[in-house]
Short mmCIF file of C-alpha atoms and ligand atoms in Angstrom, two decimals:
data_model
loop_
_atom_site.label_atom_id
_atom_site.label_comp_id
_atom_site.label_asym_id
_atom_site.label_seq_id
_atom_site.Cartn_x
_atom_site.Cartn_y
_atom_site.Cartn_z
CA UNK A 892 31.91 -28.63 42.50
CA UNK A 893 32.38 -27.41 46.12
CA UNK A 894 29.50 -27.52 48.59
CA UNK A 895 29.27 -24.04 50.04
CA UNK A 896 26.48 -22.58 52.21
CA UNK A 897 23.28 -23.93 53.54
CA UNK A 898 20.40 -22.53 51.40
CA UNK A 899 17.11 -24.13 52.58
CA UNK A 900 15.80 -27.08 54.64
CA UNK A 901 12.46 -28.47 53.51
CA UNK A 902 10.41 -31.51 54.71
CA UNK A 903 12.39 -34.03 52.65
CA UNK A 904 15.54 -32.29 51.38
CA UNK A 905 18.24 -29.77 52.21
CA UNK A 906 19.64 -27.47 49.54
CA UNK A 907 23.18 -26.03 49.50
CA UNK A 908 24.90 -23.51 47.25
CA UNK A 909 28.03 -24.40 45.32
CA UNK A 910 30.95 -22.29 44.18
CA UNK A 911 29.06 -21.85 40.84
CA UNK A 912 25.79 -19.84 41.36
CA UNK A 913 24.12 -21.79 38.38
CA UNK A 914 24.21 -25.02 40.48
CA UNK A 915 23.13 -26.32 43.87
CA UNK A 916 23.38 -29.46 45.83
CA UNK A 917 20.34 -31.39 46.98
CA UNK A 918 20.59 -33.62 50.01
CA UNK A 919 17.79 -36.17 50.48
CA UNK A 920 16.75 -36.63 54.20
CA UNK A 921 15.32 -39.68 55.92
CA UNK A 922 12.37 -37.66 57.31
CA UNK A 923 8.88 -38.43 55.97
CA UNK A 924 5.84 -36.21 56.32
CA UNK A 925 2.18 -36.49 55.34
CA UNK A 926 -1.02 -34.44 55.65
CA UNK A 927 0.92 -31.14 55.39
CA UNK A 928 3.52 -32.22 57.95
CA UNK A 929 0.93 -33.21 60.62
CA UNK A 930 2.24 -36.76 60.49
CA UNK A 931 6.04 -37.08 60.79
CA UNK A 932 8.61 -39.82 61.08
CA UNK A 933 12.17 -40.63 60.05
CA UNK A 934 13.14 -43.96 58.37
CA UNK A 935 16.85 -44.63 58.12
CA UNK A 936 17.82 -45.25 54.50
CA UNK A 937 14.67 -43.60 52.89
CA UNK A 938 16.76 -40.52 51.79
CA UNK A 939 19.30 -42.77 50.02
CA UNK A 940 16.60 -44.72 48.25
CA UNK A 941 14.81 -41.60 47.01
CA UNK A 942 18.12 -40.18 45.80
CA UNK A 943 18.89 -43.33 43.85
CA UNK A 944 15.40 -43.61 42.40
CA UNK A 945 15.00 -39.95 41.56
CA UNK A 946 18.47 -39.80 39.88
CA UNK A 947 17.66 -42.86 37.74
CA UNK A 948 14.24 -41.42 36.71
CA UNK A 949 15.77 -37.98 35.85
CA UNK A 950 18.42 -39.71 33.77
CA UNK A 951 15.79 -41.73 31.97
CA UNK A 952 13.68 -38.68 31.25
CA UNK A 953 16.72 -36.71 30.03
CA UNK A 954 17.52 -39.69 27.63
CA UNK A 955 14.03 -39.15 26.17
CA UNK A 956 14.57 -35.38 25.63
CA UNK A 957 12.99 -33.91 28.83
CA UNK A 958 14.89 -30.94 30.18
CA UNK A 959 15.53 -31.36 33.89
CA UNK A 960 17.58 -29.73 36.58
CA UNK A 961 19.46 -32.97 37.25
CA UNK A 962 23.19 -32.94 36.47
CA UNK A 963 24.55 -35.94 38.32
CA UNK A 964 24.29 -37.98 41.48
CA UNK A 965 27.17 -37.10 43.81
CA UNK A 966 26.91 -39.83 46.45
CA UNK A 967 24.35 -41.88 48.43
CA UNK A 968 22.23 -38.89 49.49
CA UNK A 969 23.25 -36.00 47.22
CA UNK A 970 22.68 -34.76 43.68
CA UNK A 971 24.15 -31.79 41.79
CA UNK A 972 21.39 -29.92 40.08
CA UNK A 973 20.88 -26.68 38.23
CA UNK A 974 19.63 -23.93 40.47
CA UNK A 975 16.25 -22.71 39.54
CA UNK A 976 13.68 -20.35 40.75
CA UNK A 977 10.77 -22.69 41.55
CA UNK A 978 7.40 -21.90 39.82
CA UNK A 979 5.09 -21.96 42.91
CA UNK A 980 2.80 -24.59 41.42
CA UNK A 981 2.64 -28.28 42.07
CA UNK A 982 1.43 -30.25 39.06
CA UNK A 983 -0.36 -33.49 39.81
CA UNK A 984 -1.04 -36.01 37.01
CA UNK A 985 -3.46 -38.85 37.71
CA UNK A 986 -4.21 -42.00 35.84
CA UNK A 987 -6.29 -43.74 38.50
CA UNK A 988 -8.58 -42.08 41.01
CA UNK A 989 -7.47 -42.06 44.66
CA UNK A 990 -6.15 -39.83 47.40
CA UNK A 991 -7.26 -36.18 47.73
CA UNK A 992 -9.21 -36.35 44.44
CA UNK A 993 -11.71 -38.86 45.88
CA UNK A 994 -11.98 -37.02 49.20
CA UNK A 995 -12.48 -33.68 47.54
CA UNK A 996 -15.06 -34.69 44.83
CA UNK A 997 -16.57 -37.87 46.34
CA UNK A 998 -15.65 -39.90 43.18
CA UNK A 999 -15.10 -43.59 43.55
CA UNK A 1000 -11.56 -44.90 44.44
CA UNK A 1001 -9.42 -46.92 41.99
CA UNK A 1002 -11.24 -45.92 38.75
CA UNK A 1003 -8.96 -45.88 35.67
CA UNK A 1004 -9.40 -42.51 34.07
CA UNK A 1005 -10.32 -42.21 30.37
CA UNK A 1006 -7.28 -39.90 29.90
CA UNK A 1007 -4.76 -38.49 32.35
CA UNK A 1008 -6.11 -35.77 34.71
CA UNK A 1009 -3.82 -32.81 35.21
CA UNK A 1010 -4.34 -30.63 38.35
CA UNK A 1011 -2.55 -27.49 39.61
CA UNK A 1012 -2.01 -26.73 43.25
CA UNK A 1013 -0.49 -23.57 44.79
CA UNK A 1014 2.81 -24.50 46.46
CA UNK A 1015 2.11 -22.92 49.83
CA UNK A 1016 2.37 -24.96 53.06
CA UNK A 1017 0.75 -22.28 55.18
CA UNK A 1018 -2.40 -22.54 53.00
CA UNK A 1019 -2.15 -26.39 52.70
CA UNK A 1020 -1.32 -26.34 48.99
CA UNK A 1021 -4.88 -25.43 47.70
CA UNK A 1022 -5.99 -26.60 44.25
CA UNK A 1023 -6.04 -23.76 41.75
CA UNK A 1024 -7.17 -23.25 38.23
CA UNK A 1025 -5.00 -21.99 35.25
CA UNK A 1026 -6.72 -18.57 35.56
CA UNK A 1027 -5.52 -18.26 39.19
CA UNK A 1028 -2.02 -19.20 38.09
CA UNK A 1029 -2.07 -16.51 35.30
CA UNK A 1030 -3.97 -13.74 36.99
CA UNK A 1031 -1.95 -13.84 40.24
CA UNK A 1032 1.38 -14.11 38.33
CA UNK A 1033 2.40 -17.59 39.58
CA UNK A 1034 3.31 -18.46 35.97
CA UNK A 1035 3.17 -16.91 32.53
CA UNK A 1036 0.94 -18.30 29.76
CA UNK A 1037 4.02 -19.63 27.99
CA UNK A 1038 5.36 -21.37 31.05
CA UNK A 1039 1.96 -22.94 31.83
CA UNK A 1040 1.56 -24.30 28.33
CA UNK A 1041 4.98 -25.94 28.58
CA UNK A 1042 4.50 -27.14 32.09
CA UNK A 1043 1.27 -28.95 31.08
CA UNK A 1044 2.82 -30.34 27.92
CA UNK A 1045 5.98 -31.63 29.70
CA UNK A 1046 3.91 -33.08 32.60
CA UNK A 1047 1.75 -35.16 30.21
CA UNK A 1048 4.87 -36.24 28.33
CA UNK A 1049 6.49 -37.35 31.62
CA UNK A 1050 3.31 -39.29 32.46
CA UNK A 1051 3.47 -41.07 29.07
CA UNK A 1052 7.14 -41.88 29.50
CA UNK A 1053 7.01 -42.97 33.16
CA UNK A 1054 3.80 -44.96 32.74
CA UNK A 1055 5.55 -47.02 29.99
CA UNK A 1056 8.81 -47.24 31.96
CA UNK A 1057 7.08 -48.55 35.03
CA UNK A 1058 4.76 -50.84 33.11
CA UNK A 1059 7.88 -52.71 31.95
CA UNK A 1060 8.83 -53.14 35.59
CA UNK A 1061 5.49 -54.63 36.58
CA UNK A 1062 4.38 -51.37 38.26
CA UNK A 1063 1.29 -49.11 37.69
CA UNK A 1064 1.92 -45.38 37.87
CA UNK A 1065 -1.22 -44.23 39.65
CA UNK A 1066 -0.44 -40.53 40.08
CA UNK A 1067 2.52 -38.17 40.82
CA UNK A 1068 3.49 -34.64 41.49
CA UNK A 1069 6.01 -32.50 39.56
CA UNK A 1070 7.66 -29.15 40.19
CA UNK A 1071 9.25 -26.87 37.61
CA UNK A 1072 11.70 -23.98 37.88
CA UNK A 1073 13.33 -21.33 35.68
CA UNK A 1074 17.18 -21.30 35.53
CA UNK A 1075 19.46 -18.27 35.19
CA UNK A 1076 19.15 -18.24 31.42
CA UNK A 1077 15.29 -18.22 31.65
CA UNK A 1078 14.89 -21.83 30.62
CA UNK A 1079 12.04 -23.84 32.22
CA UNK A 1080 13.32 -27.11 33.71
CA UNK A 1081 11.71 -30.02 35.47
CA UNK A 1082 13.01 -29.82 39.06
CA UNK A 1083 12.61 -31.16 42.61
CA UNK A 1084 12.29 -35.00 42.82
CA UNK A 1085 10.52 -38.01 41.41
CA UNK A 1086 10.36 -40.77 43.99
CA UNK A 1087 7.97 -42.93 45.99
CA UNK A 1088 7.42 -39.82 48.21
CA UNK A 1089 5.98 -37.98 45.20
CA UNK A 1090 4.37 -40.77 43.11
CA UNK A 1091 1.86 -43.57 43.80
CA UNK A 1092 3.12 -46.93 42.56
CA UNK A 1093 1.12 -50.21 42.64
CA UNK A 1094 2.41 -53.59 41.91
CA UNK A 1095 0.72 -54.56 38.66
CA UNK A 1096 -0.19 -58.05 39.75
CA UNK A 1097 -0.99 -57.82 43.47
CA UNK A 1098 -1.87 -53.99 43.50
CA UNK A 1099 0.33 -53.74 46.62
CA UNK A 1100 1.10 -50.09 47.33
CA UNK A 1101 4.85 -49.44 46.92
CA UNK A 1102 4.97 -45.71 47.99
CA UNK A 1103 4.37 -43.13 50.63
CA UNK A 1104 0.74 -44.33 51.09
CA UNK A 1105 2.29 -47.15 53.21
CA UNK A 1106 3.32 -44.34 55.58
CA UNK A 1107 0.17 -42.18 55.20
CA UNK A 1108 -2.08 -45.15 55.89
CA UNK A 1109 0.16 -46.98 58.45
CA UNK A 1110 0.37 -50.04 56.18
CA UNK A 1111 3.87 -50.94 57.51
CA UNK A 1112 7.23 -51.79 55.73
CA UNK A 1113 7.63 -48.39 54.12
CA UNK A 1114 11.38 -48.94 53.52
CA UNK A 1115 10.70 -52.44 52.01
CA UNK A 1116 8.38 -50.81 49.46
CA UNK A 1117 10.91 -48.12 48.51
CA UNK A 1118 13.63 -50.85 48.26
CA UNK A 1119 11.37 -52.86 45.95
CA UNK A 1120 10.94 -49.84 43.66
CA UNK A 1121 14.75 -49.31 43.59
CA UNK A 1122 15.37 -53.04 42.97
CA UNK A 1123 13.14 -52.99 39.87
CA UNK A 1124 14.32 -49.56 38.63
CA UNK A 1125 18.02 -50.59 38.96
CA UNK A 1126 17.36 -54.07 37.35
CA UNK A 1127 15.35 -52.29 34.57
CA UNK A 1128 18.18 -49.94 33.74
CA UNK A 1129 20.81 -52.71 33.25
P1 ADP B 81 9.34 -28.72 50.86
O1 ADP B 81 9.84 -27.37 50.72
O2 ADP B 81 8.12 -28.95 50.09
O3 ADP B 81 9.29 -29.16 52.27
P2 ADP B 81 11.75 -30.30 50.16
O4 ADP B 81 12.08 -30.85 51.49
O5 ADP B 81 11.73 -31.35 49.02
O6 ADP B 81 10.40 -29.59 50.00
O7 ADP B 81 12.82 -29.19 49.82
C1 ADP B 81 13.35 -28.96 48.55
C2 ADP B 81 12.99 -27.53 48.14
O8 ADP B 81 13.88 -27.17 47.09
C3 ADP B 81 11.59 -27.46 47.60
O9 ADP B 81 10.95 -26.19 48.04
C4 ADP B 81 11.75 -27.41 46.12
O10 ADP B 81 10.77 -26.69 45.43
C5 ADP B 81 13.18 -26.74 45.97
N1 ADP B 81 13.89 -27.11 44.71
C6 ADP B 81 13.86 -28.28 44.12
N2 ADP B 81 14.77 -28.28 43.07
C7 ADP B 81 15.29 -27.09 43.08
C8 ADP B 81 16.42 -26.50 42.29
N3 ADP B 81 16.90 -27.12 41.22
N4 ADP B 81 16.77 -25.23 42.57
C9 ADP B 81 16.21 -24.54 43.61
N5 ADP B 81 15.25 -25.06 44.38
C10 ADP B 81 14.85 -26.31 44.19
N1 UDP B 82 1.90 -35.27 46.16
C1 UDP B 82 3.20 -34.81 46.50
N2 UDP B 82 3.29 -33.68 47.33
C2 UDP B 82 2.23 -33.01 47.78
C3 UDP B 82 0.92 -33.52 47.39
C4 UDP B 82 0.82 -34.58 46.58
O1 UDP B 82 4.17 -35.40 46.13
O2 UDP B 82 2.36 -32.01 48.43
C5 UDP B 82 1.79 -36.41 45.29
C6 UDP B 82 1.27 -37.67 46.05
O3 UDP B 82 2.34 -38.48 46.50
C7 UDP B 82 0.47 -38.38 44.97
C8 UDP B 82 -0.01 -37.29 44.05
O4 UDP B 82 0.81 -36.17 44.30
O5 UDP B 82 1.32 -39.24 44.20
C9 UDP B 82 -1.47 -36.92 44.32
O6 UDP B 82 -1.60 -36.65 45.69
P1 UDP B 82 -3.06 -36.30 46.38
O7 UDP B 82 -3.51 -35.01 45.79
O8 UDP B 82 -4.00 -37.46 46.17
O9 UDP B 82 -2.80 -36.01 47.80
P2 UDP B 82 -2.69 -36.82 49.19
O10 UDP B 82 -3.44 -38.10 49.06
O11 UDP B 82 -1.22 -36.96 49.38
O12 UDP B 82 -3.32 -35.79 50.11
#
């Protein structure tokens, strides 16, 4: 598939069209942002690690029957994906309390939740991705009722699958963000990326943070943490 025109540059990836309008190419960048891009940096090799990790996780989810945009990894930093129209909702699933949840509601950090907590955020950088309810999503037309039901169902299935997958690698899946999109045939697909930029991973024994929190909180060795996730994911898929 030929890479054609530049489509979009976001904070962590660039998108390109291909000669087939049903597909596009995602290029993972080394740039890292946090707090709605108020904190920025670039770490050489981060894009490659996220591409490798995200590709492996999409392949794993597909093997378990989850329909995703992922087609194949093209090289170190690029994937071929099905082009979708992104549903402007970020779905966050949480297993342990931390991050914005604790700040917003004043609940204690690091509490294991009795069941997964699913939250919806409006994907709008200018508004700082505000949290929304299902009613907002439906009444303002950000998703249909049918899409929302599927988005919730698939997000919880992904949580079950990935929690189990990472448990086998000695990693706790604390929380993560998913995005969905609709392809040219009207099918809802899991899209975007699943990586240490979009998930919180803790080492099961030491509770060491192995994700973007190392960057958010200036904990150091961000790349080492991403490498450790890739080492375990690649060992685990052998
Ligand atoms: P952001 O826009 O949040 O800064 P990125 O740097 O990750 O994000 O850019 C990738 C953009 O491409 C995001 O807006 C994401 O929603 C969108 N996207 C992800 N997968 C697809 C896809 N398969 N088709 C079209 N757009 C996609
Ligand atoms: N997340 C993300 N993109 C966002 C917001 C959150 O990938 O724009 C992920 C984040 O990495 C974490 C989970 O969603 O795994 C929950 O994040 P939280 O709401 O706690 O936000 P933060 O602490 O990043 O402000």
